[in-house]
Amino acid sequence: MTLPQVRFGRDGLAPTVVQDATDGRVLMVAWMDAEALAATVDTGDVHFHSRSRGRLWRKGETSGNVLRLRSLTTDCDDDAILVTAEAAGPTCHRGTRSCFDDDSGVIKGAPDGLAWLETLWATIASRATQRPDGSYTTRLIDGGVDAVGRKVTEEATEVLLAAKDDAVAQSIGAPRDATRAALSGEVADLLYHALVLMAERDLPPRDVIAVLQARHEQRG
């Protein structure tokens, strides 16, 4: 990748927007100078100029949540930079996928909260890559497809049992706070373990989403 021609400001900096290569989600905004731009292109890891520290900063140098460069371009005036990258974990220092998520990791304006699954996936993918000691996700992935597959099967059964308990409570007019909470917990376990299985098989969520989208379009 060649260095683009950037018109840096009088302070030697240019604003830089980082998008996720998987879906275009804006992850963060920071600043680059000529040194950071060159380091990004040379290493493939996204670098910035830290104004607070006054030095070159490789994103993820302490957290491990690096941004791996996929493309880099400038705007129409060549004075702002757009970086497309793959994130190896949450981008924001709060542990959320994007700096534009709220504190719980939910994209503002996404009422059902499904967008937070991106944060969960980023964490699982990071565990699969870095394999930190003491991590339950690491232990599952180290066990291979059989270990993770067994958990998916177990959790699917637990979801069915919890759903039936909730249905019984509904049919007899009993309070459902407990059964709804149990069902939520079991579905959460199933979703988590399904994502871990995908990570173990190196199957990105976008491939699964593409199948769902194609089926949706076919059926109108």
Tab-separated table of C-alpha atoms in Angstrom:
chain	number	residue	atom	x	y	z
A	1	MET	CA	0.000	0.000	0.000
A	2	THR	CA	1.350	3.399	-0.973
A	3	LEU	CA	1.207	6.486	1.175
A	4	PRO	CA	-1.660	8.789	0.172
A	5	GLN	CA	-1.074	12.505	-0.284
A	6	VAL	CA	-2.458	14.116	2.877
A	7	ARG	CA	-2.778	17.859	3.504
A	8	PHE	CA	-1.956	17.965	7.195
A	9	GLY	CA	-3.045	20.979	9.231
A	10	ARG	CA	-0.755	23.629	10.654
A	11	ASP	CA	-0.253	21.401	13.682
A	12	GLY	CA	0.875	18.556	11.411
A	13	LEU	CA	-2.244	16.503	12.100
A	14	ALA	CA	-5.208	15.207	10.132
A	15	PRO	CA	-8.471	13.862	11.628
A	16	THR	CA	-8.827	10.130	11.063
A	17	VAL	CA	-12.028	8.086	11.034
A	18	VAL	CA	-11.773	4.323	11.542
A	19	GLN	CA	-14.431	2.017	10.075
A	20	ASP	CA	-14.849	-1.702	10.720
A	21	ALA	CA	-14.026	-3.625	7.544
A	22	THR	CA	-16.819	-6.112	8.243
A	23	ASP	CA	-19.798	-3.755	8.142
A	24	GLY	CA	-18.636	-0.143	7.895
A	25	ARG	CA	-19.416	0.651	11.529
A	26	VAL	CA	-17.512	3.749	12.713
A	27	LEU	CA	-15.238	2.587	15.522
A	28	MET	CA	-13.354	5.713	16.545
A	29	VAL	CA	-11.953	9.089	15.503
A	30	ALA	CA	-8.354	10.088	16.222
A	31	TRP	CA	-5.450	12.007	14.704
A	32	MET	CA	-2.606	11.048	12.398
A	33	ASP	CA	0.568	12.870	11.516
A	34	ALA	CA	3.063	11.895	8.811
A	35	GLU	CA	4.869	9.528	11.211
A	36	ALA	CA	1.675	7.729	12.205
A	37	LEU	CA	0.555	7.433	8.600
A	38	ALA	CA	3.883	5.929	7.553
A	39	ALA	CA	3.917	3.511	10.506
A	40	THR	CA	0.366	2.381	9.673
A	41	VAL	CA	1.236	1.609	6.070
A	42	ASP	CA	4.606	0.026	6.919
A	43	THR	CA	3.395	-2.292	9.703
A	44	GLY	CA	-0.252	-2.953	8.844
A	45	ASP	CA	-1.259	-1.962	12.386
A	46	VAL	CA	-3.094	1.334	12.699
A	47	HIS	CA	-1.051	4.054	14.435
A	48	PHE	CA	-2.084	7.510	15.568
A	49	HIS	CA	-0.491	10.592	17.029
A	50	SER	CA	-1.426	10.861	20.696
A	51	ARG	CA	-1.978	14.525	21.453
A	52	SER	CA	-2.115	13.897	25.208
A	53	ARG	CA	1.212	12.026	25.212
A	54	GLY	CA	2.807	13.909	22.350
A	55	ARG	CA	4.083	10.798	20.617
A	56	LEU	CA	3.388	7.999	18.160
A	57	TRP	CA	0.715	5.590	19.433
A	58	ARG	CA	-0.037	2.129	18.080
A	59	LYS	CA	-3.680	1.374	18.794
A	60	GLY	CA	-3.851	-1.569	21.208
A	61	GLU	CA	-0.229	-1.357	22.304
A	62	THR	CA	-1.262	-1.949	25.934
A	63	SER	CA	-4.701	-3.600	25.618
A	64	GLY	CA	-3.894	-5.883	22.691
A	65	ASN	CA	-6.987	-4.593	20.875
A	66	VAL	CA	-5.116	-3.642	17.737
A	67	LEU	CA	-6.629	-2.400	14.486
A	68	ARG	CA	-5.341	-4.232	11.411
A	69	LEU	CA	-5.275	-2.063	8.315
A	70	ARG	CA	-7.358	-3.100	5.313
A	71	SER	CA	-7.572	0.140	3.333
A	72	LEU	CA	-6.733	3.801	3.675
A	73	THR	CA	-7.915	6.817	1.726
A	74	THR	CA	-8.504	10.559	2.053
A	75	ASP	CA	-11.536	12.778	1.595
A	76	CYS	CA	-12.181	15.106	-1.352
A	77	ASP	CA	-9.868	17.787	0.063
A	78	ASP	CA	-7.151	15.348	1.144
A	79	ASP	CA	-7.218	16.809	4.656
A	80	ALA	CA	-9.040	13.954	6.443
A	81	ILE	CA	-8.225	10.241	6.490
A	82	LEU	CA	-10.550	7.246	6.324
A	83	VAL	CA	-9.130	3.963	7.618
A	84	THR	CA	-10.847	0.610	7.150
A	85	ALA	CA	-9.597	-1.976	9.609
A	86	GLU	CA	-10.309	-5.282	11.319
A	87	ALA	CA	-10.535	-4.894	15.080
A	88	ALA	CA	-8.934	-7.515	17.343
A	89	GLY	CA	-11.238	-6.743	20.265
A	90	PRO	CA	-13.179	-3.757	21.584
A	91	THR	CA	-11.969	-0.449	20.167
A	92	CYS	CA	-13.101	1.893	22.937
A	93	HIS	CA	-11.224	2.116	26.256
A	94	ARG	CA	-14.580	1.425	27.964
A	95	GLY	CA	-14.574	-2.081	26.496
A	96	THR	CA	-17.234	-1.378	23.868
A	97	ARG	CA	-16.901	-2.169	20.209
A	98	SER	CA	-17.141	1.468	19.156
A	99	CYS	CA	-16.452	4.784	20.842
A	100	PHE	CA	-19.924	5.777	19.635
A	101	ASP	CA	-21.728	3.031	21.580
A	102	ASP	CA	-23.226	3.807	24.960
A	103	ASP	CA	-21.547	2.532	28.125
A	104	SER	CA	-23.337	-0.825	27.902
A	105	GLY	CA	-22.072	-1.353	24.358
A	106	VAL	CA	-25.387	-0.716	22.607
A	107	ILE	CA	-25.412	1.431	19.491
A	108	LYS	CA	-27.505	4.503	20.150
A	109	GLY	CA	-30.774	4.231	18.256
A	110	ALA	CA	-30.711	0.410	18.155
A	111	PRO	CA	-33.644	-0.385	20.490
A	112	ASP	CA	-33.358	-4.189	20.434
A	113	GLY	CA	-29.695	-4.130	21.381
A	114	LEU	CA	-28.627	-6.680	18.763
A	115	ALA	CA	-25.731	-4.454	17.753
A	116	TRP	CA	-24.071	-5.252	21.109
A	117	LEU	CA	-23.403	-8.756	19.777
A	118	GLU	CA	-20.602	-7.137	17.778
A	119	THR	CA	-18.887	-6.290	21.072
A	120	LEU	CA	-19.318	-9.865	22.295
A	121	TRP	CA	-17.960	-11.234	19.023
A	122	ALA	CA	-14.963	-8.899	19.177
A	123	THR	CA	-14.141	-10.207	22.657
A	124	ILE	CA	-14.544	-13.854	21.613
A	125	ALA	CA	-12.427	-13.315	18.498
A	126	SER	CA	-9.743	-11.684	20.648
A	127	ARG	CA	-9.727	-14.683	22.996
A	128	ALA	CA	-9.423	-17.042	20.025
A	129	THR	CA	-6.392	-15.132	18.764
A	130	GLN	CA	-4.585	-14.363	22.013
A	131	ARG	CA	-5.642	-17.409	24.115
A	132	PRO	CA	-5.220	-15.736	27.541
A	133	ASP	CA	-4.799	-18.054	30.532
A	134	GLY	CA	-7.809	-18.453	32.792
A	135	SER	CA	-10.332	-17.583	30.086
A	136	TYR	CA	-13.386	-19.849	29.783
A	137	THR	CA	-13.575	-19.001	26.081
A	138	THR	CA	-9.946	-20.017	25.622
A	139	ARG	CA	-10.573	-23.323	27.391
A	140	LEU	CA	-13.545	-24.074	25.156
A	141	ILE	CA	-11.666	-23.288	21.943
A	142	ASP	CA	-8.650	-25.297	23.082
A	143	GLY	CA	-11.023	-28.269	23.452
A	144	GLY	CA	-11.785	-28.177	19.752
A	145	VAL	CA	-15.042	-28.508	17.872
A	146	ASP	CA	-16.279	-31.420	20.018
A	147	ALA	CA	-15.972	-29.498	23.284
A	148	VAL	CA	-17.711	-26.415	21.953
A	149	GLY	CA	-20.277	-28.463	20.040
A	150	ARG	CA	-21.282	-30.332	23.188
A	151	LYS	CA	-21.953	-27.028	24.945
A	152	VAL	CA	-24.086	-25.772	22.044
A	153	THR	CA	-26.149	-28.976	22.214
A	154	GLU	CA	-26.525	-28.738	25.992
A	155	GLU	CA	-27.563	-25.087	25.863
A	156	ALA	CA	-30.079	-25.716	23.067
A	157	THR	CA	-31.740	-28.318	25.283
A	158	GLU	CA	-31.762	-25.902	28.221
A	159	VAL	CA	-33.408	-23.266	26.036
A	160	LEU	CA	-36.192	-25.699	25.127
A	161	LEU	CA	-36.795	-26.671	28.757
A	162	ALA	CA	-36.840	-23.039	29.887
A	163	ALA	CA	-39.238	-22.105	27.080
A	164	LYS	CA	-41.590	-24.934	28.085
A	165	ASP	CA	-41.521	-23.815	31.723
A	166	ASP	CA	-42.420	-20.288	30.625
A	167	ALA	CA	-45.223	-21.618	28.428
A	168	VAL	CA	-46.687	-23.571	31.357
A	169	ALA	CA	-46.558	-20.493	33.592
A	170	GLN	CA	-48.326	-18.497	30.892
A	171	SER	CA	-51.019	-21.127	30.399
A	172	ILE	CA	-51.995	-21.231	34.080
A	173	GLY	CA	-51.727	-17.487	34.613
A	174	ALA	CA	-48.809	-17.769	37.036
A	175	PRO	CA	-46.207	-14.999	37.513
A	176	ARG	CA	-43.592	-15.268	34.788
A	177	ASP	CA	-40.738	-13.134	36.127
A	178	ALA	CA	-38.707	-16.203	37.104
A	179	THR	CA	-39.409	-18.210	33.957
A	180	ARG	CA	-38.698	-15.244	31.675
A	181	ALA	CA	-35.416	-14.588	33.470
A	182	ALA	CA	-34.461	-18.258	33.157
A	183	LEU	CA	-35.295	-18.286	29.453
A	184	SER	CA	-33.283	-15.102	28.865
A	185	GLY	CA	-30.310	-16.661	30.618
A	186	GLU	CA	-30.458	-19.893	28.641
A	187	VAL	CA	-30.818	-18.099	25.279
A	188	ALA	CA	-27.845	-15.914	26.249
A	189	ASP	CA	-25.807	-19.062	26.951
A	190	LEU	CA	-26.807	-20.554	23.597
A	191	LEU	CA	-25.910	-17.410	21.647
A	192	TYR	CA	-22.554	-17.136	23.392
A	193	HIS	CA	-21.597	-20.756	22.781
A	194	ALA	CA	-22.756	-20.586	19.148
A	195	LEU	CA	-20.431	-17.606	18.641
A	196	VAL	CA	-17.573	-19.486	20.301
A	197	LEU	CA	-18.188	-22.408	17.936
A	198	MET	CA	-17.999	-19.982	15.017
A	199	ALA	CA	-14.717	-18.607	16.353
A	200	GLU	CA	-13.311	-22.117	16.775
A	201	ARG	CA	-14.224	-22.840	13.138
A	202	ASP	CA	-12.957	-19.417	11.985
A	203	LEU	CA	-16.427	-18.596	10.653
A	204	PRO	CA	-17.059	-14.828	10.766
A	205	PRO	CA	-20.575	-13.659	11.664
A	206	ARG	CA	-20.836	-11.756	8.389
A	207	ASP	CA	-20.968	-15.091	6.534
A	208	VAL	CA	-23.949	-16.169	8.634
A	209	ILE	CA	-25.634	-12.770	8.268
A	210	ALA	CA	-25.175	-12.975	4.495
A	211	VAL	CA	-27.110	-16.264	4.456
A	212	LEU	CA	-29.923	-14.746	6.521
A	213	GLN	CA	-30.052	-11.693	4.277
A	214	ALA	CA	-30.183	-13.815	1.126
A	215	ARG	CA	-33.016	-15.928	2.530
A	216	HIS	CA	-34.908	-12.815	3.591
A	217	GLU	CA	-34.591	-11.280	0.136
A	218	GLN	CA	-35.676	-14.487	-1.577
A	219	ARG	CA	-38.829	-14.680	0.505
A	220	GLY	CA	-39.656	-11.020	0.143
